[in-house]
Amino acid sequence: MIRTTAKNLQELLEAMRADAFDDREMSQLPTFGGPEPRNTIEIWSWDETHVITGTHPGDYTIEKRDAQ
């Protein structure tokens, strides 16, 4: 079960950087709207305009979504 009160990507990113989730939870992070990106490799969550991407807590970032 995911234990987060994040209401948007910024709040979720802060929790991810704090290493608040175990491996199982990382595969079940919430999303905040918009369609699923075509390629979700290294994309952990998204909203209508941005995605959280990265490979480990030290490099998670929020980036603008590619045009779909």
mmCIF file of C-alpha atoms in Angstrom:
data_model
loop_
_atom_site.group_PDB
_atom_site.id
_atom_site.type_symbol
_atom_site.label_atom_id
_atom_site.label_comp_id
_atom_site.label_asym_id
_atom_site.label_seq_id
_atom_site.Cartn_x
_atom_site.Cartn_y
_atom_site.Cartn_z
ATOM 1 C CA MET A 1 0.000 0.000 0.000
ATOM 2 C CA ILE A 2 1.322 3.420 -0.963
ATOM 3 C CA ARG A 3 1.670 5.726 2.010
ATOM 4 C CA THR A 4 1.719 9.231 0.599
ATOM 5 C CA THR A 5 -0.334 12.363 0.975
ATOM 6 C CA ALA A 6 1.220 13.953 -2.125
ATOM 7 C CA LYS A 7 -1.292 16.078 -3.978
ATOM 8 C CA ASN A 8 0.902 16.897 -6.984
ATOM 9 C CA LEU A 9 4.178 16.019 -8.705
ATOM 10 C CA GLN A 10 6.284 18.398 -6.597
ATOM 11 C CA GLU A 11 5.096 16.869 -3.326
ATOM 12 C CA LEU A 12 5.602 13.359 -4.697
ATOM 13 C CA LEU A 13 9.103 14.238 -5.925
ATOM 14 C CA GLU A 14 10.058 15.497 -2.470
ATOM 15 C CA ALA A 15 8.888 12.204 -0.918
ATOM 16 C CA MET A 16 10.748 10.185 -3.571
ATOM 17 C CA ARG A 17 13.969 12.104 -2.949
ATOM 18 C CA ALA A 18 13.600 11.381 0.751
ATOM 19 C CA ASP A 19 13.575 7.674 -0.198
ATOM 20 C CA ALA A 20 10.137 7.298 1.380
ATOM 21 C CA PHE A 21 9.065 4.328 -0.766
ATOM 22 C CA ASP A 22 10.262 0.744 -0.991
ATOM 23 C CA ASP A 23 10.761 -1.019 -4.351
ATOM 24 C CA ARG A 24 7.233 -2.427 -4.445
ATOM 25 C CA GLU A 25 5.713 0.987 -3.727
ATOM 26 C CA MET A 26 7.841 2.652 -6.420
ATOM 27 C CA SER A 27 6.012 0.596 -9.052
ATOM 28 C CA GLN A 28 2.640 1.826 -7.724
ATOM 29 C CA LEU A 29 3.139 5.566 -7.338
ATOM 30 C CA PRO A 30 0.113 7.774 -7.962
ATOM 31 C CA THR A 31 -0.381 9.835 -11.114
ATOM 32 C CA PHE A 32 -2.087 13.204 -11.310
ATOM 33 C CA GLY A 33 -3.937 13.308 -14.617
ATOM 34 C CA GLY A 34 -3.271 13.192 -18.302
ATOM 35 C CA PRO A 35 -2.779 10.092 -20.433
ATOM 36 C CA GLU A 36 -0.053 7.566 -19.670
ATOM 37 C CA PRO A 37 3.115 8.458 -21.607
ATOM 38 C CA ARG A 38 3.879 6.207 -24.592
ATOM 39 C CA ASN A 39 7.232 5.198 -23.119
ATOM 40 C CA THR A 40 7.279 4.889 -19.352
ATOM 41 C CA ILE A 41 10.877 3.729 -18.951
ATOM 42 C CA GLU A 42 12.321 5.752 -16.059
ATOM 43 C CA ILE A 43 9.028 7.676 -15.723
ATOM 44 C CA TRP A 44 7.557 7.271 -12.253
ATOM 45 C CA SER A 45 4.555 9.594 -12.267
ATOM 46 C CA TRP A 46 2.947 12.276 -14.410
ATOM 47 C CA ASP A 47 0.308 14.929 -14.740
ATOM 48 C CA GLU A 48 -1.095 16.599 -17.841
ATOM 49 C CA THR A 49 2.052 18.634 -18.542
ATOM 50 C CA HIS A 50 5.026 17.089 -16.696
ATOM 51 C CA VAL A 51 6.611 13.769 -15.671
ATOM 52 C CA ILE A 52 8.882 12.620 -12.849
ATOM 53 C CA THR A 53 11.825 10.793 -14.364
ATOM 54 C CA GLY A 54 15.133 9.371 -13.196
ATOM 55 C CA THR A 55 16.895 6.211 -12.075
ATOM 56 C CA HIS A 56 17.503 6.794 -8.350
ATOM 57 C CA PRO A 57 16.635 9.359 -5.654
ATOM 58 C CA GLY A 58 19.658 11.521 -6.454
ATOM 59 C CA ASP A 59 18.556 12.174 -10.024
ATOM 60 C CA TYR A 60 14.734 12.264 -9.949
ATOM 61 C CA THR A 61 13.494 15.406 -11.701
ATOM 62 C CA ILE A 62 10.297 16.906 -13.017
ATOM 63 C CA GLU A 63 10.449 17.500 -16.752
ATOM 64 C CA LYS A 64 8.004 18.839 -19.305
ATOM 65 C CA ARG A 65 6.139 16.083 -21.155
ATOM 66 C CA ASP A 66 7.002 15.395 -24.778
ATOM 67 C CA ALA A 67 4.276 16.257 -27.262
ATOM 68 C CA GLN A 68 2.051 13.258 -27.822
#
